[in-house]
JSON list of C-alpha atoms in Angstrom, two decimals:
[
{"chain": "P", "resi": 1360, "resn": "MET", "atom": "CA", "xyz": [-5.74, 1.12, -12.65]},
{"chain": "P", "resi": 1361, "resn": "THR", "atom": "CA", "xyz": [-6.07, 5.10, -13.40]},
{"chain": "P", "resi": 1362, "resn": "LEU", "atom": "CA", "xyz": [-9.89, 4.49, -13.56]},
{"chain": "P", "resi": 1363, "resn": "LEU", "atom": "CA", "xyz": [-10.11, 3.90, -9.57]},
{"chain": "P", "resi": 1364, "resn": "MET", "atom": "CA", "xyz": [-8.40, 7.32, -8.83]},
{"chain": "P", "resi": 1365, "resn": "ILE", "atom": "CA", "xyz": [-10.76, 9.91, -7.39]},
{"chain": "P", "resi": 1366, "resn": "GLY", "atom": "CA", "xyz": [-9.56, 13.39, -7.93]},
{"chain": "P", "resi": 1367, "resn": "ALA", "atom": "CA", "xyz": [-11.04, 16.96, -7.07]},
{"chain": "P", "resi": 1368, "resn": "PRO", "atom": "CA", "xyz": [-13.13, 17.28, -9.90]},
{"chain": "P", "resi": 1369, "resn": "GLU", "atom": "CA", "xyz": [-15.05, 13.74, -9.25]},
{"chain": "P", "resi": 1370, "resn": "ILE", "atom": "CA", "xyz": [-15.39, 14.69, -5.48]},
{"chain": "P", "resi": 1371, "resn": "ILE", "atom": "CA", "xyz": [-16.82, 17.95, -6.51]},
{"chain": "P", "resi": 1372, "resn": "PHE", "atom": "CA", "xyz": [-19.33, 16.53, -8.92]},
{"chain": "P", "resi": 1373, "resn": "ILE", "atom": "CA", "xyz": [-20.43, 13.83, -6.30]},
{"chain": "P", "resi": 1374, "resn": "ALA", "atom": "CA", "xyz": [-21.01, 16.55, -3.67]},
{"chain": "P", "resi": 1375, "resn": "VAL", "atom": "CA", "xyz": [-23.29, 18.56, -6.20]},
{"chain": "P", "resi": 1376, "resn": "ILE", "atom": "CA", "xyz": [-25.23, 15.37, -7.03]},
{"chain": "P", "resi": 1377, "resn": "VAL", "atom": "CA", "xyz": [-25.63, 14.68, -3.32]},
{"chain": "P", "resi": 1378, "resn": "LEU", "atom": "CA", "xyz": [-26.76, 18.37, -2.54]},
{"chain": "P", "resi": 1379, "resn": "LEU", "atom": "CA", "xyz": [-29.22, 18.17, -5.50]},
{"chain": "P", "resi": 1380, "resn": "LEU", "atom": "CA", "xyz": [-30.68, 15.00, -4.03]},
{"chain": "P", "resi": 1381, "resn": "PHE", "atom": "CA", "xyz": [-30.81, 15.72, -0.38]},
{"chain": "P", "resi": 1382, "resn": "GLY", "atom": "CA", "xyz": [-31.08, 19.60, -0.30]},
{"chain": "P", "resi": 1383, "resn": "GLY", "atom": "CA", "xyz": [-29.24, 21.81, 2.00]},
{"chain": "P", "resi": 1384, "resn": "LYS", "atom": "CA", "xyz": [-31.44, 21.05, 5.00]},
{"chain": "P", "resi": 1385, "resn": "LYS", "atom": "CA", "xyz": [-31.07, 17.37, 5.13]},
{"chain": "P", "resi": 1386, "resn": "ILE", "atom": "CA", "xyz": [-27.18, 17.06, 4.63]},
{"chain": "P", "resi": 1387, "resn": "PRO", "atom": "CA", "xyz": [-26.37, 18.04, 8.25]},
{"chain": "P", "resi": 1388, "resn": "GLU", "atom": "CA", "xyz": [-28.78, 15.58, 9.36]},
{"chain": "P", "resi": 1389, "resn": "LEU", "atom": "CA", "xyz": [-27.53, 12.87, 6.90]},
{"chain": "P", "resi": 1390, "resn": "MET", "atom": "CA", "xyz": [-23.82, 13.64, 8.18]},
{"chain": "P", "resi": 1391, "resn": "LYS", "atom": "CA", "xyz": [-25.04, 13.47, 11.90]},
{"chain": "P", "resi": 1392, "resn": "GLY", "atom": "CA", "xyz": [-26.48, 9.84, 11.07]},
{"chain": "P", "resi": 1393, "resn": "ILE", "atom": "CA", "xyz": [-23.48, 8.67, 9.32]},
{"chain": "P", "resi": 1394, "resn": "GLY", "atom": "CA", "xyz": [-21.22, 9.84, 12.40]},
{"chain": "P", "resi": 1395, "resn": "LYS", "atom": "CA", "xyz": [-23.30, 8.01, 14.86]},
{"chain": "P", "resi": 1396, "resn": "GLY", "atom": "CA", "xyz": [-23.17, 4.96, 12.75]},
{"chain": "P", "resi": 1397, "resn": "VAL", "atom": "CA", "xyz": [-19.43, 5.18, 12.45]},
{"chain": "P", "resi": 1398, "resn": "ARG", "atom": "CA", "xyz": [-19.08, 5.69, 16.15]},
{"chain": "P", "resi": 1399, "resn": "SER", "atom": "CA", "xyz": [-21.31, 2.83, 17.04]},
{"chain": "P", "resi": 1400, "resn": "PHE", "atom": "CA", "xyz": [-19.30, 0.67, 14.59]},
{"chain": "P", "resi": 1401, "resn": "LYS", "atom": "CA", "xyz": [-15.93, 1.59, 16.20]},
{"chain": "P", "resi": 1402, "resn": "GLU", "atom": "CA", "xyz": [-17.42, 0.92, 19.66]},
{"chain": "P", "resi": 1403, "resn": "GLY", "atom": "CA", "xyz": [-18.42, -2.52, 18.38]},
{"chain": "P", "resi": 1404, "resn": "MET", "atom": "CA", "xyz": [-14.93, -3.33, 17.12]},
{"chain": "P", "resi": 1405, "resn": "ASN", "atom": "CA", "xyz": [-13.67, -2.21, 20.48]},
{"chain": "P", "resi": 1406, "resn": "ASN", "atom": "CA", "xyz": [-16.20, -4.51, 22.19]},
{"chain": "P", "resi": 1407, "resn": "VAL", "atom": "CA", "xyz": [-15.15, -7.40, 19.97]},
{"chain": "P", "resi": 1408, "resn": "GLU", "atom": "CA", "xyz": [-11.26, -6.65, 20.50]},
{"chain": "P", "resi": 1409, "resn": "GLU", "atom": "CA", "xyz": [-11.86, -6.83, 24.30]},
{"chain": "P", "resi": 1410, "resn": "GLU", "atom": "CA", "xyz": [-13.86, -10.02, 24.04]},
{"chain": "P", "resi": 1411, "resn": "ILE", "atom": "CA", "xyz": [-11.01, -11.76, 22.21]},
{"chain": "P", "resi": 1412, "resn": "LYS", "atom": "CA", "xyz": [-8.26, -10.69, 24.53]},
{"chain": "P", "resi": 1413, "resn": "LYS", "atom": "CA", "xyz": [-10.24, -11.87, 27.53]},
{"chain": "P", "resi": 1414, "resn": "PRO", "atom": "CA", "xyz": [-8.90, -15.03, 29.02]},
{"chain": "P", "resi": 1415, "resn": "VAL", "atom": "CA", "xyz": [-10.99, -18.11, 28.12]},
{"chain": "P", "resi": 1416, "resn": "GLU", "atom": "CA", "xyz": [-12.61, -19.56, 31.16]},
{"chain": "P", "resi": 1417, "resn": "ASP", "atom": "CA", "xyz": [-14.36, -22.93, 31.41]},
{"chain": "P", "resi": 1418, "resn": "PRO", "atom": "CA", "xyz": [-17.95, -22.16, 32.78]},
{"chain": "P", "resi": 1419, "resn": "GLN", "atom": "CA", "xyz": [-18.95, -24.53, 35.41]},
{"chain": "P", "resi": 1420, "resn": "PRO", "atom": "CA", "xyz": [-22.85, -25.59, 34.79]},
{"chain": "P", "resi": 1421, "resn": "THR", "atom": "CA", "xyz": [-24.88, -24.77, 38.00]},
{"chain": "P", "resi": 1422, "resn": "SER", "atom": "CA", "xyz": [-27.19, -27.25, 39.42]},
{"chain": "P", "resi": 1423, "resn": "GLN", "atom": "CA", "xyz": [-30.31, -25.70, 37.63]},
{"chain": "P", "resi": 1424, "resn": "GLU", "atom": "CA", "xyz": [-28.86, -26.21, 34.22]},
{"chain": "P", "resi": 1425, "resn": "GLN", "atom": "CA", "xyz": [-27.92, -29.77, 34.91]},
{"chain": "P", "resi": 1426, "resn": "ALA", "atom": "CA", "xyz": [-31.38, -31.15, 35.57]},
{"chain": "P", "resi": 1427, "resn": "PRO", "atom": "CA", "xyz": [-34.75, -29.88, 34.35]},
{"chain": "P", "resi": 1428, "resn": "THR", "atom": "CA", "xyz": [-37.00, -28.42, 37.10]},
{"chain": "P", "resi": 1429, "resn": "GLU", "atom": "CA", "xyz": [-40.47, -29.91, 37.88]},
{"chain": "P", "resi": 1430, "resn": "ASN", "atom": "CA", "xyz": [-42.35, -27.14, 35.64]},
{"chain": "P", "resi": 1431, "resn": "GLU", "atom": "CA", "xyz": [-40.13, -27.90, 32.40]},
{"chain": "P", "resi": 1432, "resn": "PRO", "atom": "CA", "xyz": [-41.13, -30.80, 30.33]},
{"chain": "P", "resi": 1433, "resn": "LYS", "atom": "CA", "xyz": [-38.46, -33.50, 29.90]},
{"chain": "P", "resi": 1434, "resn": "GLN", "atom": "CA", "xyz": [-36.75, -33.83, 26.34]}
]
């Protein structure tokens, strides 16, 4: 299990590789994009939690949903 532990030297090595791959100018843009992605993921999770917590209602079909209109072909 010691192979899965990430220490300071590994983090520094990964940071140097990222710096070499993307360059100093692209890293702030990359971090901004990651931040927006995390924020939208959290908002999505909150929306899912709100939908789960809502009481379940039995929707009543309207008269338009029950019978097809004149313009729609019958199936």
